[in-house]
Short mmCIF file of C-alpha atoms in Angstrom, two decimals:
data_model
loop_
_atom_site.label_atom_id
_atom_site.label_comp_id
_atom_site.label_asym_id
_atom_site.label_seq_id
_atom_site.Cartn_x
_atom_site.Cartn_y
_atom_site.Cartn_z
CA MET A 1 186.56 -152.86 -133.32
CA THR A 2 184.32 -150.58 -135.21
CA ARG A 3 180.69 -149.94 -134.03
CA ASN A 4 179.15 -149.54 -137.51
CA GLY A 5 177.98 -153.01 -138.32
CA SER A 6 180.67 -153.61 -141.02
CA THR A 7 182.01 -157.07 -141.96
CA GLN A 8 185.62 -157.71 -141.03
CA LEU A 9 188.06 -160.66 -141.31
CA GLN A 10 189.72 -162.09 -138.35
CA SER A 11 192.75 -164.42 -138.53
CA THR A 12 192.83 -166.77 -135.60
CA GLU A 13 194.59 -170.20 -134.81
CA HIS A 14 191.38 -171.64 -135.78
CA GLY A 15 191.39 -170.09 -139.40
CA THR A 16 189.95 -167.06 -140.76
CA SER A 17 186.45 -166.06 -140.19
CA ALA A 18 184.04 -163.39 -141.09
CA PHE A 19 182.33 -161.45 -138.41
CA ARG A 20 180.08 -158.43 -138.21
CA VAL A 21 180.70 -155.97 -135.38
CA LEU A 22 177.44 -154.58 -133.85
CA ARG A 23 178.10 -152.05 -131.08
CA GLY A 24 181.29 -153.51 -130.17
CA ILE A 25 179.99 -157.06 -130.26
CA ALA A 26 181.79 -159.23 -132.75
CA VAL A 27 179.45 -161.82 -134.21
CA SER A 28 180.62 -164.52 -136.65
CA SER A 29 178.81 -167.77 -137.95
CA GLY A 30 181.53 -170.16 -137.85
CA TYR A 31 185.06 -170.33 -136.28
CA GLY A 32 187.23 -172.22 -138.72
CA SER A 33 187.67 -175.94 -138.68
CA GLY A 34 188.84 -176.13 -135.06
CA SER A 35 185.41 -175.46 -133.57
CA ARG A 36 183.65 -178.44 -135.02
CA PRO A 37 185.67 -180.92 -132.97
CA LEU A 38 185.27 -178.87 -129.94
CA HIS A 39 181.51 -178.64 -130.50
CA GLY A 40 181.48 -182.38 -130.86
CA ILE A 41 182.94 -182.55 -127.26
CA CYS A 42 180.14 -180.03 -126.25
CA LEU A 43 177.72 -182.54 -127.71
CA ASP A 44 179.21 -185.52 -125.95
CA VAL A 45 178.98 -183.69 -122.69
CA ALA A 46 175.39 -182.65 -123.37
CA ARG A 47 174.34 -186.15 -124.11
CA GLN A 48 175.81 -187.18 -120.75
CA ALA A 49 173.75 -184.59 -119.02
CA GLY A 50 170.77 -185.81 -120.78
CA ALA A 51 171.30 -189.39 -119.96
CA ALA A 52 171.72 -188.45 -116.25
CA GLY A 53 168.23 -186.73 -116.37
CA ASN A 54 169.37 -183.17 -116.72
CA ARG A 55 168.98 -180.77 -119.62
CA PRO A 56 171.31 -181.84 -122.53
CA ILE A 57 173.65 -178.80 -122.34
CA GLY A 58 177.43 -179.14 -122.30
CA SER A 59 180.20 -176.57 -122.18
CA ILE A 60 183.96 -176.51 -122.47
CA ILE A 61 186.50 -173.84 -121.77
CA VAL A 62 189.61 -173.81 -123.84
CA ASP A 63 192.80 -171.75 -123.06
CA ALA A 64 194.77 -169.64 -125.56
CA ALA A 65 196.90 -172.65 -126.42
CA GLY A 66 193.97 -174.75 -127.41
CA GLY A 67 193.98 -176.99 -124.37
CA ILE A 68 190.68 -177.88 -122.62
CA VAL A 69 190.77 -176.40 -119.16
CA ALA A 70 187.37 -177.45 -117.88
CA GLN A 71 184.06 -178.89 -119.04
CA GLY A 72 180.71 -178.78 -117.46
CA GLU A 73 177.47 -180.39 -118.15
CA ASN A 74 173.89 -179.26 -116.73
CA ARG A 75 173.36 -180.91 -113.35
CA MET A 76 170.44 -178.91 -112.28
CA TYR A 77 168.07 -181.75 -111.60
CA THR A 78 170.56 -184.18 -110.15
CA THR A 79 172.08 -181.69 -107.74
CA PHE A 80 168.87 -179.83 -106.95
CA ASP A 81 170.80 -176.67 -107.86
CA PRO A 82 169.01 -174.27 -110.31
CA THR A 83 172.44 -172.57 -111.01
CA ALA A 84 174.12 -175.84 -112.10
CA HIS A 85 174.06 -175.11 -115.91
CA GLY A 86 176.73 -176.41 -118.18
CA GLU A 87 178.38 -173.03 -118.51
CA THR A 88 178.45 -172.21 -114.79
CA VAL A 89 179.69 -175.73 -113.93
CA ALA A 90 182.54 -175.35 -116.41
CA ILE A 91 183.36 -171.91 -115.25
CA ARG A 92 183.54 -173.02 -111.52
CA GLU A 93 185.76 -175.91 -112.45
CA ALA A 94 188.15 -173.59 -114.62
CA THR A 95 188.38 -170.85 -112.05
CA ARG A 96 189.27 -173.63 -109.31
CA LYS A 97 191.75 -175.21 -111.52
CA LEU A 98 193.43 -172.00 -112.70
CA ARG A 99 192.93 -170.16 -109.23
CA THR A 100 191.62 -167.01 -110.89
CA VAL A 101 188.20 -165.60 -111.75
CA ASP A 102 189.88 -163.86 -114.83
CA LEU A 103 189.36 -166.14 -117.69
CA SER A 104 190.30 -163.56 -120.34
CA GLY A 105 192.52 -165.83 -122.42
CA CYS A 106 190.05 -168.59 -122.66
CA THR A 107 187.05 -169.34 -124.91
CA LEU A 108 183.89 -170.92 -123.88
CA TYR A 109 182.18 -173.36 -126.23
CA THR A 110 178.73 -174.34 -125.40
CA SER A 111 176.08 -176.49 -126.98
CA LEU A 112 173.18 -174.06 -126.58
CA GLU A 113 172.94 -170.28 -126.29
CA PRO A 114 173.52 -169.35 -122.57
CA CYS A 115 170.70 -168.02 -120.49
CA PRO A 116 170.99 -164.52 -118.97
CA MET A 117 172.43 -165.93 -115.71
CA CYS A 118 175.19 -167.82 -117.57
CA CYS A 119 175.80 -164.97 -119.77
CA TRP A 120 176.54 -162.70 -116.95
CA ALA A 121 178.87 -165.22 -115.49
CA ILE A 122 180.75 -165.40 -118.83
CA ILE A 123 180.99 -161.62 -119.05
CA ASP A 124 182.11 -161.27 -115.35
CA SER A 125 184.74 -164.13 -116.01
CA ARG A 126 186.08 -161.89 -118.77
CA PHE A 127 186.15 -164.41 -121.58
CA GLY A 128 187.03 -162.95 -124.90
CA THR A 129 185.03 -165.32 -126.94
CA LEU A 130 181.86 -167.32 -126.70
CA ALA A 131 181.21 -170.03 -129.26
CA MET A 132 177.77 -171.46 -129.32
CA GLY A 133 175.72 -173.99 -131.26
CA GLY A 134 171.99 -174.02 -130.87
CA ARG A 135 169.95 -170.82 -130.20
CA TYR A 136 166.60 -170.40 -128.42
CA ALA A 137 165.31 -168.75 -131.40
CA GLY A 138 166.13 -172.08 -133.42
CA LEU A 139 164.27 -174.05 -130.87
CA GLY A 140 161.19 -171.76 -131.24
CA ARG A 141 161.32 -170.94 -127.51
CA LYS A 142 158.69 -168.40 -126.60
CA ASP A 143 159.46 -168.49 -122.92
CA MET A 144 162.72 -166.64 -123.43
CA GLY A 145 160.86 -163.53 -124.79
CA ARG A 146 163.19 -161.38 -126.89
CA TYR A 147 166.24 -162.58 -125.23
CA SER A 148 169.47 -163.35 -127.22
CA VAL A 149 173.10 -163.23 -126.09
CA GLU A 150 173.45 -160.17 -128.43
CA ALA A 151 170.53 -158.26 -126.92
CA PHE A 152 171.93 -158.99 -123.38
CA LEU A 153 175.51 -157.81 -124.38
CA GLU A 154 173.94 -154.55 -125.89
CA PHE A 155 171.86 -153.92 -122.91
CA MET A 156 174.88 -154.39 -120.67
CA GLY A 157 177.23 -152.45 -122.94
CA ARG A 158 179.86 -155.23 -122.69
CA PRO A 159 182.20 -156.53 -125.28
CA LEU A 160 182.41 -160.15 -126.25
CA GLN A 161 183.22 -161.89 -129.56
CA LEU A 162 180.40 -164.29 -130.47
CA VAL A 163 180.79 -167.29 -132.80
CA THR A 164 177.45 -168.80 -133.65
CA GLY A 165 175.91 -171.48 -135.61
CA ILE A 166 178.59 -174.18 -134.92
CA ARG A 167 176.58 -177.56 -135.31
CA ALA A 168 173.46 -175.64 -134.43
CA ARG A 169 171.13 -178.17 -135.90
CA ALA A 170 172.73 -181.16 -133.94
CA CYS A 171 172.68 -179.01 -130.68
CA GLU A 172 169.06 -178.00 -131.24
CA ASP A 173 168.06 -181.56 -132.38
CA LEU A 174 169.53 -182.94 -129.10
CA ARG A 175 167.50 -180.47 -127.04
CA ARG A 176 164.31 -181.19 -128.97
CA ALA A 177 164.63 -184.93 -128.66
CA TRP A 178 165.26 -184.55 -124.77
CA GLU A 179 162.28 -182.44 -124.51
CA ALA A 180 160.09 -184.93 -126.36
CA GLU A 181 161.37 -187.52 -124.18
CA GLN A 182 160.37 -185.61 -120.96
CA GLN A 183 156.99 -185.00 -122.38
CA ALA A 184 156.57 -188.71 -123.08
CA ARG A 185 157.67 -189.43 -119.36
CA ALA A 186 155.16 -187.00 -118.13
CA ARG A 187 152.24 -188.71 -120.00
CA VAL A 188 152.97 -192.15 -118.34
#
């Protein structure tokens, strides 16, 4: 990869996508037609999490052959575990199933931009690609400061191909609806 911010084309099993390279971080908006159905699964898993009383975030891990290895939904409130985010739940399931902590041949799809804790777990698990839907910036979240996955990767000096914007509006709308529901419950 170049480090000059140039746009490149990449052919994958999911199609051809343009991405820009920023200091070793490949960023694209869209990952071909294969990502939309996979993000649909993420949204379904996120809806299940929200229905159970957790934050509506869903993640799936797909192997190099395109098979779903694991899925995880946010379970923070129902398990009383602040680390039970959708990404970490999926990573735990995948590493147990595959009997390895090296998930370098896998892609993690998630409905919302991973928090710093989850981002580090993704990096430490050696994923080659992270495909995400909604963004904190898209939600207008001020409590995350200047955080973004790109900023975190640059700060840590770690490579990871990012695919952004897949069904972003649907992912962000789901989170907004959940937040509105939580605020309405708090008023009662």
